CSV table of C-alpha atoms in Angstrom, one decimal:
chain,number,residue,atom,x,y,z
A,1,MET,CA,0.0,0.0,0.0
A,2,ASP,CA,1.4,3.4,-1.0
A,3,LEU,CA,1.1,5.8,1.9
A,4,GLU,CA,0.4,9.5,1.5
A,5,THR,CA,3.2,11.8,2.6
A,6,LEU,CA,3.6,14.0,5.6
A,7,SER,CA,6.0,16.9,5.0
A,8,ILE,CA,8.2,17.6,8.1
A,9,HIS,CA,11.2,19.9,8.6
A,10,PRO,CA,14.5,18.0,9.0
A,11,GLN,CA,15.1,19.7,12.4
A,12,ASP,CA,11.8,18.4,13.7
A,13,ALA,CA,12.4,15.0,12.2
A,14,HIS,CA,15.8,14.8,13.8
A,15,THR,CA,14.3,15.6,17.2
A,16,LEU,CA,11.6,12.9,16.7
A,17,LYS,CA,14.1,10.4,15.3
A,18,ILE,CA,12.3,10.2,12.0
A,19,ASN,CA,14.2,9.6,8.7
A,20,ASN,CA,13.0,10.5,5.2
A,21,GLY,CA,10.6,7.8,4.0
A,22,ASP,CA,9.9,6.4,7.5
A,23,THR,CA,6.3,5.4,8.3
A,24,VAL,CA,4.9,7.9,10.8
A,25,ARG,CA,1.7,8.3,12.8
A,26,ALA,CA,0.0,11.8,12.9
A,27,PHE,CA,-2.5,11.8,15.7
A,28,ASN,CA,-4.7,13.9,18.0
A,29,HIS,CA,-7.8,13.5,20.1
A,30,LYS,CA,-9.8,12.9,16.9
A,31,GLY,CA,-7.9,9.9,15.6
A,32,GLU,CA,-4.7,8.9,13.7
A,33,VAL,CA,-3.4,8.5,10.2
A,34,ILE,CA,-0.4,6.6,9.0
A,35,LEU,CA,1.8,8.4,6.5
A,36,LYS,CA,5.2,8.4,5.0
A,37,ALA,CA,7.7,11.1,6.2
A,38,LEU,CA,9.0,13.5,3.6
A,39,LEU,CA,11.8,15.7,5.0
A,40,THR,CA,11.9,19.1,3.5
A,41,ASP,CA,13.2,22.6,4.5
A,42,LYS,CA,10.3,24.1,2.4
A,43,ILE,CA,8.1,23.7,5.5
A,44,ALA,CA,8.6,25.7,8.7
A,45,PRO,CA,9.9,24.0,11.8
A,46,GLY,CA,7.0,23.1,14.1
A,47,VAL,CA,4.7,22.6,11.2
A,48,VAL,CA,3.7,19.4,9.2
A,49,SER,CA,1.7,19.2,6.1
A,50,ALA,CA,-0.2,16.4,4.3
A,51,PRO,CA,-1.1,18.2,1.1
A,52,LYS,CA,-2.9,15.4,-0.7
A,53,GLY,CA,-6.1,13.7,0.3
A,54,ALA,CA,-6.6,10.0,0.2
A,55,TRP,CA,-9.5,7.6,0.1
A,56,ARG,CA,-10.3,6.0,3.5
A,57,ASP,CA,-10.0,2.6,1.8
A,58,SER,CA,-6.4,3.3,1.1
A,59,SER,CA,-5.6,4.3,4.7
A,60,PRO,CA,-4.3,1.7,7.2
A,61,THR,CA,-6.4,3.3,9.9
A,62,GLY,CA,-9.5,3.8,7.8
A,63,GLN,CA,-9.1,7.6,8.4
A,64,THR,CA,-7.8,10.4,6.3
A,65,VAL,CA,-6.1,13.6,7.5
A,66,ASN,CA,-9.5,15.3,7.3
A,67,ALA,CA,-10.6,13.1,10.2
A,68,LEU,CA,-8.1,14.9,12.4
A,69,ILE,CA,-9.6,18.4,11.9
A,70,ASP,CA,-11.8,19.5,14.7
A,71,ASN,CA,-15.0,21.0,13.3
A,72,GLN,CA,-15.2,23.3,16.3
A,73,SER,CA,-11.9,25.1,15.4
A,74,LYS,CA,-12.3,28.7,14.3
A,75,THR,CA,-9.9,31.0,12.6
A,76,ASP,CA,-8.5,33.9,14.5
A,77,ILE,CA,-9.5,36.2,11.6
A,78,GLY,CA,-13.2,36.3,11.0
A,79,ASN,CA,-14.0,33.4,13.4
A,80,GLY,CA,-14.6,31.2,10.3
A,81,ALA,CA,-14.2,27.5,10.0
A,82,ALA,CA,-10.6,26.2,10.0
A,83,PHE,CA,-10.8,23.5,7.4
A,84,TYR,CA,-7.1,23.3,6.6
A,85,ASP,CA,-5.3,23.2,9.9
A,86,THR,CA,-5.2,21.4,13.2
A,87,TYR,CA,-2.8,20.4,15.9
A,88,VAL,CA,-1.3,16.9,15.7
A,89,ASP,CA,1.5,15.0,17.3
A,90,VAL,CA,3.8,12.9,15.1
A,91,GLN,CA,5.8,9.8,16.0
A,92,ALA,CA,7.7,7.2,14.1
A,93,VAL,CA,5.9,3.9,13.6
A,94,VAL,CA,8.0,1.0,14.8
A,95,PRO,CA,7.5,-2.0,12.5
A,96,LYS,CA,6.2,-5.1,14.2
A,97,SER,CA,8.8,-7.9,14.2
A,98,GLY,CA,8.1,-11.5,13.4
């Protein structure tokens, strides 16, 4: 299964012990998605991005990044819906042995 990518700054990846191409878990109180790390300095430290959507059937968790967005979040300008951002934690996925 081809995983969608999660862009992450190399400095953050180093702190989290994540290498380019590693399988990672992005998660929050709403759920989790499994993605492939793409290290790039084109994204700011402290920020991650999953620019493409995926079908739920193609996700190991049955969720897409959209499932992580809290529908109660509001933008600080205009108090509108924040459809394109949310807070997540990221960690490397350790493959199961055996």
